């Protein structure tokens, strides 16, 4: 066996969870000490956990992996002379065992050396992991775009159109028959029907009974921010409204297709109780939820789709239409690199039509290069302006609710950094990965983003100098702190190439940059500084920090 050494001091709890849910992993072992295989590092990419790269003698070998990683090196590594008592494995996987020519007996020997930390395949969550999972990003598009896309695949949707003014809304209402229609504020947030606009107008989804009423309501919505439980107090700007013919459902169902990490593929989630909060249904009536994993090679077969339609309770007249709709939805899912298609409700109308009455579609951000049309529908007014700004300069930034700013290179190290802040009683203010290009300009852009949040009381910089030199990072950090005249304490942990020179530069700068080698100590200091600054702000006094406290 061999040790897999990660480019981080402490493995991320989020990474452990992802590894534990791979089919190949029986259990996870966390080494209590570091032991290295000379010339061999395996760096795990936590965003795409099935992709990895292996370096031998510091020479990267680019590889592509699918479902399970297969590792190789050049020149070949000799594992025969590595003492077995210093060998630990991070995640025991069959492909990895084959790569190092390890037999089952070797894995058995490993079990005797150290008691494994066994993680359940599901429902293993920390508060931090939940907050990060909820922040996962993908492209979301407006309902009118979703309806048009589904209609182009032959899926039934109510007749309607999008309007950007009261006059346009009135015309569309006339065109669709206007005496019984629904007008919907086009805002990328749930709970629109119960939301309130910043002008006091209530309800982002309303029934209208005349074209003139459609115009009046549209003018109350367009140009105003809709505030819902999902948007928070800031709300989101409504730039348009979607007016559709009002349909009366004989039956309402819920149907979604999404990527499922546990089954490593698409899964269809359906329920006979549509038109309501599916999470409430799952909690109160779990037996009403039908979950069907899809083999990505065979797709949704006629039999599978027909069984789902029958189990949901479509009438005999609609079974075949419902089957076709399910298969067409899956085709959209695959063709467009979707990560989620949610239809709630999927209705059988009184005249036995099968219609997607409301559609929510999300797409994989990594597919933008081949989904040009879909990504041209992105509405940047519906996204966090700071995250949009970060993306434009090549930074991976997600704003969170804490008060300790984080600047890290590498998503895995960023996750580990947030984990250890949380474990020490602090709360991260952001996820910020500057990637391999941790240049002075990238650091400046990152600091601009972090310091724009008034809640930030300390900044934790955690950089692994593999591709970049730590002394270059230190110079950039000093320059940025000087130019910004930053008063917020900065805790810097720079490890890797030229780290001694970097530490000297930081210590000699005379700035409020505290260089700390140990990850745990750096996290503790960040939390302590944050608490001190927060207390000072609460009583409206200033606070100064100097080296050596």
Short mmCIF file of C-alpha atoms in Angstrom, two decimals:
data_model
loop_
_atom_site.label_atom_id
_atom_site.label_comp_id
_atom_site.label_asym_id
_atom_site.label_seq_id
_atom_site.Cartn_x
_atom_site.Cartn_y
_atom_site.Cartn_z
CA UNK A 1 0.00 0.00 0.00
CA UNK A 2 0.99 3.65 -0.19
CA UNK A 3 0.10 6.97 1.36
CA UNK A 4 -1.88 9.43 -0.71
CA UNK A 5 -0.60 12.83 0.35
CA UNK A 6 -3.03 15.66 -0.27
CA UNK A 7 -2.01 19.23 -0.95
CA UNK A 8 -3.50 20.23 2.37
CA UNK A 9 -2.51 19.73 5.98
CA UNK A 10 -5.92 18.54 7.12
CA UNK A 11 -8.32 16.59 4.86
CA UNK A 12 -11.63 18.35 4.40
CA UNK A 13 -14.66 16.80 6.07
CA UNK A 14 -16.55 17.58 2.89
CA UNK A 15 -13.97 15.60 0.90
CA UNK A 16 -14.26 12.67 3.30
CA UNK A 17 -17.99 12.62 2.76
CA UNK A 18 -17.67 12.66 -1.01
CA UNK A 19 -15.08 9.88 -0.98
CA UNK A 20 -17.24 7.80 1.36
CA UNK A 21 -20.11 7.90 -1.10
CA UNK A 22 -18.15 6.45 -4.02
CA UNK A 23 -19.02 2.84 -4.77
CA UNK A 24 -15.37 1.78 -4.69
CA UNK A 25 -14.78 3.03 -1.13
CA UNK A 26 -15.52 0.72 1.77
CA UNK A 27 -14.13 2.97 4.48
CA UNK A 28 -11.90 5.97 4.94
CA UNK A 29 -8.65 6.01 6.88
CA UNK A 30 -7.18 9.25 8.17
CA UNK A 31 -3.42 9.08 8.87
CA UNK A 32 -2.26 10.30 12.26
CA UNK A 33 1.14 11.22 10.87
CA UNK A 34 2.50 12.07 7.45
CA UNK A 35 4.55 9.45 5.61
CA UNK A 36 5.47 10.09 2.02
CA UNK A 37 6.15 7.94 -0.97
CA UNK A 38 9.21 9.65 -2.50
CA UNK A 39 8.42 11.54 -5.69
CA UNK A 40 4.72 10.69 -5.64
CA UNK A 41 1.86 13.04 -4.85
CA UNK A 42 -1.79 12.53 -5.73
CA UNK A 43 -3.82 15.71 -5.67
CA UNK A 44 -7.54 15.16 -5.42
CA UNK A 45 -9.81 17.67 -7.11
CA UNK A 46 -12.78 18.11 -4.69
CA UNK A 47 -15.05 19.82 -7.20
CA UNK A 48 -14.84 16.90 -9.64
CA UNK A 49 -14.01 14.09 -7.22
CA UNK A 50 -13.61 11.52 -10.01
CA UNK A 51 -10.73 13.44 -11.57
CA UNK A 52 -7.17 13.41 -10.28
CA UNK A 53 -3.61 13.97 -11.41
CA UNK A 54 -0.46 12.19 -10.36
CA UNK A 55 2.99 13.70 -10.33
CA UNK A 56 6.25 11.79 -10.27
CA UNK A 57 9.52 13.60 -9.62
CA UNK A 58 7.51 16.86 -9.76
CA UNK A 59 6.49 16.21 -13.39
CA UNK A 60 2.70 16.34 -13.89
CA UNK A 61 1.09 13.61 -15.94
CA UNK A 62 -2.28 14.80 -17.24
CA UNK A 63 -4.93 12.11 -17.19
CA UNK A 64 -8.65 11.79 -17.70
CA UNK A 65 -10.68 9.58 -15.39
CA UNK A 66 -14.26 8.38 -15.39
CA UNK A 67 -16.11 7.08 -12.32
CA UNK A 68 -12.93 5.68 -10.75
CA UNK A 69 -9.40 7.00 -10.99
CA UNK A 70 -6.63 4.86 -12.49
CA UNK A 71 -3.19 6.01 -11.45
CA UNK A 72 0.17 5.59 -13.17
CA UNK A 73 3.55 7.25 -13.07
CA UNK A 74 6.63 7.70 -15.19
CA UNK A 75 9.12 6.42 -14.25
CA UNK A 76 7.36 3.51 -12.50
CA UNK A 77 7.43 3.72 -8.71
CA UNK A 78 8.88 0.87 -6.68
CA UNK A 79 6.61 0.15 -3.73
CA UNK A 80 8.40 -3.00 -2.63
CA UNK A 81 10.92 -1.14 -0.50
CA UNK A 82 8.50 1.12 1.33
CA UNK A 83 8.11 0.05 4.98
CA UNK A 84 4.55 -1.15 5.51
CA UNK A 85 4.32 0.33 8.98
CA UNK A 86 4.41 3.89 7.56
CA UNK A 87 1.80 3.29 4.89
CA UNK A 88 -1.71 4.61 5.22
CA UNK A 89 -4.35 5.08 2.59
CA UNK A 90 -6.80 7.96 2.49
CA UNK A 91 -9.54 6.20 0.54
CA UNK A 92 -9.20 2.49 -0.18
CA UNK A 93 -10.41 1.99 -3.74
CA UNK A 94 -9.99 -1.05 -5.95
CA UNK A 95 -8.54 0.95 -8.90
CA UNK A 96 -5.94 2.47 -6.61
CA UNK A 97 -5.10 -0.96 -5.18
CA UNK A 98 -4.55 -2.26 -8.71
CA UNK A 99 -2.39 0.73 -9.57
CA UNK A 100 0.02 0.06 -6.71
CA UNK A 101 -0.16 -3.71 -7.23
CA UNK A 102 -1.57 -4.21 -3.75
CA UNK A 103 -3.26 -7.49 -2.94
CA UNK A 104 -6.26 -7.97 -0.69
CA UNK A 105 -4.00 -9.31 2.06
CA UNK A 106 -2.13 -5.98 2.08
CA UNK A 107 -5.39 -4.14 2.67
CA UNK A 108 -6.15 -6.58 5.45
CA UNK A 109 -2.76 -5.85 7.03
CA UNK A 110 -3.57 -2.17 6.88
CA UNK A 111 -6.69 -2.71 8.95
CA UNK A 112 -4.52 -4.14 11.71
CA UNK A 113 -2.30 -1.07 11.74
CA UNK A 114 -4.96 1.49 12.38
CA UNK A 115 -8.66 1.44 13.22
CA UNK A 116 -10.62 2.84 10.29
CA UNK A 117 -12.88 5.83 10.63
CA UNK A 118 -16.10 4.52 9.09
CA UNK A 119 -18.43 7.07 7.55
CA UNK A 120 -22.03 6.29 6.60
CA UNK A 121 -22.85 6.61 2.92
CA UNK A 122 -25.59 9.16 3.52
CA UNK A 123 -26.83 11.78 5.94
CA UNK A 124 -23.36 12.49 7.30
CA UNK A 125 -23.49 16.23 7.62
CA UNK A 126 -21.87 19.01 9.56
CA UNK A 127 -23.45 22.46 9.72
CA UNK A 128 -20.65 23.74 7.49
CA UNK A 129 -21.20 21.04 4.90
CA UNK A 130 -24.90 21.85 4.79
CA UNK A 131 -24.17 25.54 4.27
CA UNK A 132 -21.75 24.81 1.44
CA UNK A 133 -24.03 22.27 -0.24
CA UNK A 134 -26.82 24.84 -0.21
CA UNK A 135 -24.44 27.28 -1.89
CA UNK A 136 -23.55 25.02 -4.81
CA UNK A 137 -23.83 26.95 -8.02
CA UNK A 138 -25.12 26.11 -11.49
CA UNK A 139 -26.94 28.01 -14.19
CA UNK A 140 -30.61 28.64 -13.40
CA UNK A 141 -32.88 30.07 -16.08
CA UNK A 142 -36.20 31.87 -15.91
CA UNK A 143 -39.46 29.97 -16.11
CA UNK A 144 -40.38 31.37 -19.52
CA UNK A 145 -37.05 30.13 -20.90
CA UNK A 146 -37.64 26.72 -19.35
CA UNK A 147 -41.14 26.52 -20.83
CA UNK A 148 -39.86 27.43 -24.31
CA UNK A 149 -37.09 24.83 -24.09
CA UNK A 150 -39.49 22.09 -23.00
CA UNK A 151 -41.96 23.02 -25.73
CA UNK A 152 -39.19 22.72 -28.34
CA UNK A 153 -38.84 19.06 -27.29
CA UNK A 154 -42.56 18.40 -27.74
CA UNK A 155 -43.43 18.63 -24.04
CA UNK A 156 -46.82 20.15 -23.27
CA UNK A 157 -46.78 23.56 -21.56
CA UNK A 158 -49.51 26.20 -21.11
CA UNK A 159 -49.72 28.80 -23.86
CA UNK A 160 -48.11 32.09 -22.86
CA UNK A 161 -45.51 34.78 -23.40
CA UNK A 162 -43.07 37.06 -21.61
CA UNK A 163 -43.60 40.80 -21.17
CA UNK A 164 -41.27 43.59 -20.07
CA UNK A 165 -43.93 46.28 -19.76
CA UNK A 166 -47.60 46.69 -18.94
CA UNK A 167 -48.46 47.24 -22.61
CA UNK A 168 -46.73 44.01 -23.64
CA UNK A 169 -48.50 42.14 -20.83
CA UNK A 170 -51.88 43.41 -22.02
CA UNK A 171 -51.17 42.30 -25.61
CA UNK A 172 -50.06 38.81 -24.54
CA UNK A 173 -53.13 38.41 -22.33
CA UNK A 174 -55.36 39.29 -25.30
CA UNK A 175 -53.53 36.82 -27.54
CA UNK A 176 -54.04 33.89 -25.16
CA UNK A 177 -57.66 34.69 -24.44
CA UNK A 178 -56.99 36.94 -21.44
CA UNK A 179 -60.14 36.37 -19.38
CA UNK A 180 -58.51 33.72 -17.21
CA UNK A 181 -54.72 33.86 -17.06
CA UNK A 182 -51.86 33.71 -14.59
CA UNK A 183 -49.14 36.36 -14.35
CA UNK A 184 -45.81 35.34 -12.79
CA UNK A 185 -42.93 37.57 -11.78
CA UNK A 186 -39.75 36.30 -13.44
CA UNK A 187 -37.41 36.14 -10.46
CA UNK A 188 -35.00 33.27 -9.82
CA UNK A 189 -36.26 32.39 -6.36
CA UNK A 190 -38.78 30.08 -4.77
CA UNK A 191 -41.82 31.24 -2.83
CA UNK A 192 -42.80 33.88 -5.37
CA UNK A 193 -46.51 33.51 -4.70
CA UNK A 194 -46.07 34.45 -1.03
CA UNK A 195 -43.47 37.15 -1.68
CA UNK A 196 -43.83 40.91 -1.34
CA UNK A 197 -42.41 43.59 -3.65
CA UNK A 198 -40.42 46.53 -2.35
CA UNK A 199 -43.35 48.81 -3.26
CA UNK A 200 -45.65 46.87 -0.92
CA UNK A 201 -47.43 44.90 -3.65
CA UNK A 202 -48.08 41.35 -2.46
CA UNK A 203 -47.75 38.17 -4.48
CA UNK A 204 -45.40 37.38 -7.35
CA UNK A 205 -47.92 34.94 -8.88
CA UNK A 206 -51.45 36.27 -9.46
CA UNK A 207 -54.57 35.31 -11.41
CA UNK A 208 -55.87 37.94 -13.85
CA UNK A 209 -59.31 38.09 -15.43
CA UNK A 210 -58.76 40.68 -18.17
CA UNK A 211 -55.95 42.02 -20.36
CA UNK A 212 -56.19 45.40 -18.61
CA UNK A 213 -55.73 43.76 -15.21
CA UNK A 214 -52.66 41.97 -16.59
CA UNK A 215 -51.19 45.35 -17.56
CA UNK A 216 -51.89 46.86 -14.13
CA UNK A 217 -50.33 43.95 -12.24
CA UNK A 218 -47.33 43.83 -14.58
CA UNK A 219 -46.60 47.49 -13.85
CA UNK A 220 -46.70 46.72 -10.12
CA UNK A 221 -44.11 43.95 -10.57
CA UNK A 222 -41.69 45.04 -13.30
CA UNK A 223 -38.83 47.19 -12.07
CA UNK A 224 -39.36 46.27 -8.43
CA UNK A 225 -37.59 43.81 -6.16
CA UNK A 226 -39.48 40.73 -5.01
CA UNK A 227 -38.65 39.64 -1.47
CA UNK A 228 -39.18 35.98 -0.59
CA UNK A 229 -37.83 33.58 2.01
CA UNK A 230 -35.13 32.54 -0.44
CA UNK A 231 -34.00 36.02 -1.49
CA UNK A 232 -33.62 37.48 1.98
CA UNK A 233 -34.30 41.12 2.73
CA UNK A 234 -32.38 42.31 -0.34
CA UNK A 235 -34.89 40.73 -2.73
CA UNK A 236 -34.36 40.23 -6.45
CA UNK A 237 -35.24 42.53 -9.29
CA UNK A 238 -38.19 41.60 -11.50
CA UNK A 239 -37.40 42.61 -15.09
CA UNK A 240 -40.24 40.73 -16.79
CA UNK A 241 -43.44 38.78 -16.21
CA UNK A 242 -44.66 35.51 -17.72
CA UNK A 243 -48.36 35.43 -18.64
CA UNK A 244 -49.86 32.00 -19.31
CA UNK A 245 -53.27 30.56 -20.00
CA UNK A 246 -54.82 29.31 -16.76
CA UNK A 247 -55.32 25.56 -16.84
CA UNK A 248 -57.39 23.52 -14.41
CA UNK A 249 -55.75 20.31 -13.30
CA UNK A 250 -57.62 17.07 -12.80
CA UNK A 251 -54.56 15.62 -11.08
CA UNK A 252 -51.26 17.21 -10.02
CA UNK A 253 -47.96 15.35 -9.69
CA UNK A 254 -44.35 16.15 -8.90
CA UNK A 255 -41.55 14.97 -11.16
CA UNK A 256 -37.85 15.82 -11.11
CA UNK A 257 -34.72 14.50 -12.78
CA UNK A 258 -31.46 15.31 -11.06
CA UNK A 259 -27.90 14.14 -10.63
CA UNK A 260 -27.55 11.94 -7.57
CA UNK A 261 -24.13 11.62 -5.97
CA UNK A 262 -25.04 8.46 -4.08
CA UNK A 263 -26.04 6.51 -7.19
CA UNK A 264 -23.46 8.32 -9.37
CA UNK A 265 -25.96 9.10 -12.08
CA UNK A 266 -29.37 10.59 -12.87
CA UNK A 267 -32.34 9.76 -10.70
CA UNK A 268 -36.04 10.41 -11.25
CA UNK A 269 -37.90 11.60 -8.16
CA UNK A 270 -41.68 11.59 -8.45
CA UNK A 271 -44.70 11.97 -6.20
CA UNK A 272 -48.45 11.75 -6.56
CA UNK A 273 -48.68 14.81 -4.30
CA UNK A 274 -47.70 17.59 -6.69
CA UNK A 275 -48.36 21.30 -6.53
CA UNK A 276 -46.94 21.62 -3.02
CA UNK A 277 -43.61 21.77 -1.21
CA UNK A 278 -41.92 18.46 -2.02
CA UNK A 279 -39.73 18.68 1.09
CA UNK A 280 -42.84 18.81 3.26
CA UNK A 281 -44.23 15.80 1.40
CA UNK A 282 -41.00 13.87 1.93
CA UNK A 283 -41.08 14.67 5.64
CA UNK A 284 -44.76 14.01 6.32
CA UNK A 285 -45.51 11.33 3.70
CA UNK A 286 -42.24 9.66 2.66
CA UNK A 287 -44.17 6.76 1.19
CA UNK A 288 -45.50 9.16 -1.46
CA UNK A 289 -42.02 9.68 -2.94
CA UNK A 290 -40.96 7.40 -5.80
CA UNK A 291 -37.22 7.32 -6.55
CA UNK A 292 -35.95 5.63 -9.71
CA UNK A 293 -32.20 5.57 -10.53
CA UNK A 294 -31.43 5.74 -14.25
CA UNK A 295 -28.66 3.76 -15.92
CA UNK A 296 -26.91 6.39 -17.98
CA UNK A 297 -26.12 3.83 -20.70
CA UNK A 298 -29.70 2.63 -21.25
CA UNK A 299 -31.55 5.81 -20.30
CA UNK A 300 -35.26 5.93 -19.49
CA UNK A 301 -36.85 2.92 -21.18
CA UNK A 302 -40.50 2.67 -22.22
CA UNK A 303 -41.12 0.25 -19.39
CA UNK A 304 -39.51 2.48 -16.77
CA UNK A 305 -41.37 5.60 -17.90
CA UNK A 306 -44.69 3.75 -18.15
CA UNK A 307 -44.25 2.30 -14.65
CA UNK A 308 -43.55 5.75 -13.20
CA UNK A 309 -46.62 7.21 -14.93
CA UNK A 310 -48.77 4.34 -13.65
CA UNK A 311 -47.42 4.55 -10.10
CA UNK A 312 -48.09 8.29 -10.01
CA UNK A 313 -51.73 7.75 -10.87
CA UNK A 314 -52.25 9.16 -14.35
CA UNK A 315 -55.55 8.08 -15.89
CA UNK A 316 -55.55 5.35 -18.51
CA UNK A 317 -56.08 7.93 -21.28
CA UNK A 318 -52.90 9.79 -20.26
CA UNK A 319 -50.46 6.96 -19.47
CA UNK A 320 -48.81 7.00 -22.90
CA UNK A 321 -48.61 10.81 -23.01
CA UNK A 322 -47.13 10.84 -19.50
CA UNK A 323 -44.61 8.16 -20.52
CA UNK A 324 -43.57 10.21 -23.54
CA UNK A 325 -43.28 13.35 -21.40
CA UNK A 326 -40.99 11.62 -18.90
CA UNK A 327 -38.74 10.34 -21.68
CA UNK A 328 -38.64 13.75 -23.37
CA UNK A 329 -37.73 15.40 -20.07
CA UNK A 330 -34.85 12.96 -19.72
CA UNK A 331 -33.72 13.80 -23.25
CA UNK A 332 -33.65 17.50 -22.34
CA UNK A 333 -31.70 16.59 -19.20
CA UNK A 334 -29.02 14.74 -21.17
CA UNK A 335 -28.90 16.93 -24.28
CA UNK A 336 -28.51 20.17 -22.35
CA UNK A 337 -26.16 19.04 -19.55
CA UNK A 338 -28.80 19.73 -16.92
CA UNK A 339 -28.22 19.01 -13.26
CA UNK A 340 -31.89 19.36 -12.35
CA UNK A 341 -35.25 19.46 -14.08
CA UNK A 342 -38.12 19.98 -11.66
CA UNK A 343 -41.74 20.02 -12.81
CA UNK A 344 -44.14 20.98 -10.04
CA UNK A 345 -46.84 20.39 -10.88
CA UNK A 346 -46.86 18.00 -13.80
CA UNK A 347 -50.59 18.02 -14.42
CA UNK A 348 -53.29 16.01 -16.07
CA UNK A 349 -55.88 18.58 -17.11
CA UNK A 350 -59.64 18.14 -17.21
CA UNK A 351 -59.40 17.56 -20.97
CA UNK A 352 -56.70 14.88 -20.39
CA UNK A 353 -53.64 16.83 -21.50
CA UNK A 354 -50.30 16.25 -19.78
CA UNK A 355 -48.76 19.66 -19.10
CA UNK A 356 -45.67 20.93 -17.31
CA UNK A 357 -47.36 23.76 -15.44
CA UNK A 358 -44.20 25.07 -13.78
CA UNK A 359 -40.61 24.21 -14.64
CA UNK A 360 -37.32 24.80 -12.86
CA UNK A 361 -34.16 23.91 -14.78
CA UNK A 362 -30.53 24.07 -13.68
CA UNK A 363 -27.47 23.36 -15.81
CA UNK A 364 -23.88 22.35 -15.17
CA UNK A 365 -21.62 25.42 -15.17
CA UNK A 366 -18.81 23.27 -16.54
CA UNK A 367 -20.80 22.68 -19.74
CA UNK A 368 -20.91 26.31 -20.84
CA UNK A 369 -18.42 25.66 -23.64
CA UNK A 370 -20.84 23.32 -25.43
CA UNK A 371 -24.16 24.84 -24.33
CA UNK A 372 -23.69 28.30 -25.80
CA UNK A 373 -27.39 28.95 -26.37
CA UNK A 374 -28.44 27.85 -22.90
CA UNK A 375 -25.76 29.95 -21.23
CA UNK A 376 -26.72 32.97 -23.32
CA UNK A 377 -29.93 32.95 -21.26
CA UNK A 378 -28.05 33.70 -18.04
CA UNK A 379 -29.58 36.67 -16.20
CA UNK A 380 -26.78 38.31 -14.24
CA UNK A 381 -29.25 40.64 -12.48
CA UNK A 382 -30.48 37.58 -10.57
CA UNK A 383 -27.03 36.63 -9.27
CA UNK A 384 -24.93 38.00 -6.44
CA UNK A 385 -23.01 40.94 -7.97
CA UNK A 386 -19.87 40.04 -6.03
CA UNK A 387 -19.92 36.48 -7.35
CA UNK A 388 -20.42 37.79 -10.89
CA UNK A 389 -17.49 40.17 -10.42
CA UNK A 390 -15.31 37.34 -9.09
CA UNK A 391 -16.15 35.07 -12.02
CA UNK A 392 -15.13 37.78 -14.50
CA UNK A 393 -11.61 37.91 -13.03
CA UNK A 394 -11.29 34.13 -12.73
CA UNK A 395 -11.96 33.74 -9.01
CA UNK A 396 -14.26 31.12 -7.53
CA UNK A 397 -16.16 33.10 -4.89
CA UNK A 398 -19.26 32.24 -2.89
CA UNK A 399 -20.51 34.57 -0.20
CA UNK A 400 -21.50 33.00 3.13
CA UNK A 401 -22.95 34.38 6.34
CA UNK A 402 -19.90 34.38 8.64
CA UNK A 403 -17.31 36.98 9.62
CA UNK A 404 -13.90 35.41 8.84
CA UNK A 405 -12.80 36.10 5.29
CA UNK A 406 -10.96 33.25 3.56
CA UNK A 407 -8.42 33.49 0.73
CA UNK A 408 -7.13 30.09 -0.36
CA UNK A 409 -5.66 28.47 -3.47
CA UNK A 410 -7.35 25.21 -4.38
CA UNK A 411 -10.95 24.25 -3.71
CA UNK A 412 -9.99 21.29 -1.50
CA UNK A 413 -7.79 23.43 0.72
CA UNK A 414 -10.54 26.05 0.79
CA UNK A 415 -13.02 23.46 2.06
CA UNK A 416 -10.54 22.24 4.68
CA UNK A 417 -9.91 25.84 5.76
CA UNK A 418 -13.60 26.50 6.25
CA UNK A 419 -13.98 23.22 8.12
CA UNK A 420 -11.23 24.04 10.60
CA UNK A 421 -12.54 27.57 11.14
CA UNK A 422 -15.93 26.09 11.94
CA UNK A 423 -14.43 23.45 14.24
CA UNK A 424 -12.68 26.22 16.21
CA UNK A 425 -15.90 28.12 16.79
CA UNK A 426 -15.71 30.61 13.93
CA UNK A 427 -17.82 31.10 10.84
CA UNK A 428 -16.38 31.64 7.34
CA UNK A 429 -17.60 34.72 5.49
CA UNK A 430 -16.91 33.26 2.08
CA UNK A 431 -15.53 30.49 -0.07
CA UNK A 432 -12.76 31.98 -2.21
CA UNK A 433 -10.46 29.89 -4.37
CA UNK A 434 -7.85 31.87 -6.30
CA UNK A 435 -6.68 28.66 -7.98
CA UNK A 436 -3.20 28.17 -9.35
CA UNK A 437 -2.89 31.78 -10.41
CA UNK A 438 -2.43 33.32 -6.97
CA UNK A 439 -0.79 36.43 -8.45
CA UNK A 440 -0.61 39.84 -6.74
CA UNK A 441 -3.44 41.04 -8.99
CA UNK A 442 -5.58 38.02 -8.06
CA UNK A 443 -4.86 38.70 -4.38
CA UNK A 444 -5.94 42.32 -4.82
CA UNK A 445 -9.18 41.28 -6.50
CA UNK A 446 -9.76 38.74 -3.74
CA UNK A 447 -9.19 41.31 -0.99
CA UNK A 448 -11.57 43.72 -2.73
CA UNK A 449 -14.27 41.05 -2.59
CA UNK A 450 -13.58 40.05 1.01
CA UNK A 451 -13.37 43.59 2.40
CA UNK A 452 -16.55 44.65 0.60
CA UNK A 453 -18.41 42.60 3.22
CA UNK A 454 -18.82 44.83 6.31
CA UNK A 455 -19.26 41.77 8.54
CA UNK A 456 -15.67 40.57 7.99
CA UNK A 457 -13.62 40.93 11.19
CA UNK A 458 -10.52 38.89 10.24
CA UNK A 459 -8.97 37.50 7.06
CA UNK A 460 -7.37 34.05 6.91
CA UNK A 461 -4.96 33.59 3.98
CA UNK A 462 -4.06 29.90 3.52
CA UNK A 463 -1.80 29.27 0.52
CA UNK A 464 -0.01 26.10 -0.59
CA UNK A 465 2.96 27.16 -2.68
CA UNK A 466 3.27 24.38 -5.21
CA UNK A 467 2.86 26.06 -8.57
CA UNK A 468 3.38 29.54 -7.11
CA UNK A 469 6.22 30.64 -4.82
CA UNK A 470 5.31 31.66 -1.28
CA UNK A 471 7.68 34.65 -1.33
CA UNK A 472 5.92 36.02 -4.42
CA UNK A 473 2.58 35.62 -2.63
CA UNK A 474 3.98 37.37 0.45
CA UNK A 475 5.17 40.34 -1.63
CA UNK A 476 1.77 40.63 -3.27
CA UNK A 477 0.03 40.37 0.09
CA UNK A 478 2.21 43.10 1.60
CA UNK A 479 1.60 45.37 -1.39
CA UNK A 480 -2.17 44.91 -1.23
CA UNK A 481 -2.40 45.50 2.54
CA UNK A 482 -0.28 48.65 2.22
CA UNK A 483 -2.22 50.08 -0.72
CA UNK A 484 -5.60 49.36 0.87
CA UNK A 485 -4.46 50.67 4.28
CA UNK A 486 -6.18 47.61 5.67
CA UNK A 487 -7.14 47.72 9.36
CA UNK A 488 -8.59 44.20 9.51
CA UNK A 489 -6.10 41.67 10.96
CA UNK A 490 -4.71 39.21 8.40
CA UNK A 491 -3.57 35.72 9.43
CA UNK A 492 -1.31 34.22 6.77
CA UNK A 493 -0.28 30.58 6.49
CA UNK A 494 2.03 30.14 3.51
CA UNK A 495 3.40 26.63 3.05
CA UNK A 496 5.53 25.22 0.25
CA UNK A 497 8.15 26.70 -2.07
CA UNK A 498 10.23 29.49 -0.44
CA UNK A 499 7.98 29.57 2.62
CA UNK A 500 10.86 30.63 4.94
CA UNK A 501 11.55 33.67 2.78
CA UNK A 502 7.82 34.45 2.74
CA UNK A 503 7.57 34.30 6.53
CA UNK A 504 10.53 36.67 6.89
CA UNK A 505 8.97 39.14 4.46
CA UNK A 506 5.69 39.14 6.37
CA UNK A 507 7.30 39.42 9.79
CA UNK A 508 9.54 42.30 8.68
CA UNK A 509 6.74 44.22 6.98
CA UNK A 510 5.43 45.84 10.16
CA UNK A 511 1.89 45.33 8.91
CA UNK A 512 -1.03 43.60 10.61
CA UNK A 513 -0.14 40.33 8.90
CA UNK A 514 0.45 37.49 11.33
CA UNK A 515 2.44 34.62 9.82
CA UNK A 516 1.62 31.25 11.40
CA UNK A 517 2.88 27.87 10.17
CA UNK A 518 0.46 25.47 11.83
CA UNK A 519 -3.03 25.20 10.36
CA UNK A 520 -4.75 24.60 13.69
CA UNK A 521 -2.92 27.50 15.35
CA UNK A 522 -3.69 29.78 12.40
CA UNK A 523 -7.39 28.88 12.53
CA UNK A 524 -7.51 29.47 16.29
CA UNK A 525 -5.83 32.85 15.91
CA UNK A 526 -8.27 33.84 13.15
CA UNK A 527 -11.24 33.02 15.36
CA UNK A 528 -9.71 34.86 18.33
CA UNK A 529 -8.96 37.99 16.29
CA UNK A 530 -12.46 37.89 14.87
CA UNK A 531 -14.02 37.79 18.32
CA UNK A 532 -11.88 40.69 19.56
CA UNK A 533 -12.72 42.88 16.57
CA UNK A 534 -16.40 42.02 16.85
CA UNK A 535 -16.47 42.93 20.55
CA UNK A 536 -14.72 46.22 19.80
CA UNK A 537 -17.26 47.04 17.10
CA UNK A 538 -20.14 46.18 19.42
CA UNK A 539 -19.00 48.79 21.95
CA UNK A 540 -17.91 51.25 19.25
CA UNK A 541 -14.20 51.40 20.07
CA UNK A 542 -11.11 50.92 17.95
CA UNK A 543 -8.63 48.09 18.39
CA UNK A 544 -4.98 47.84 17.29
CA UNK A 545 -2.97 44.63 16.87
CA UNK A 546 0.81 44.30 16.95
CA UNK A 547 3.15 41.37 16.38
CA UNK A 548 3.96 39.28 19.42
CA UNK A 549 0.64 39.50 21.24
#
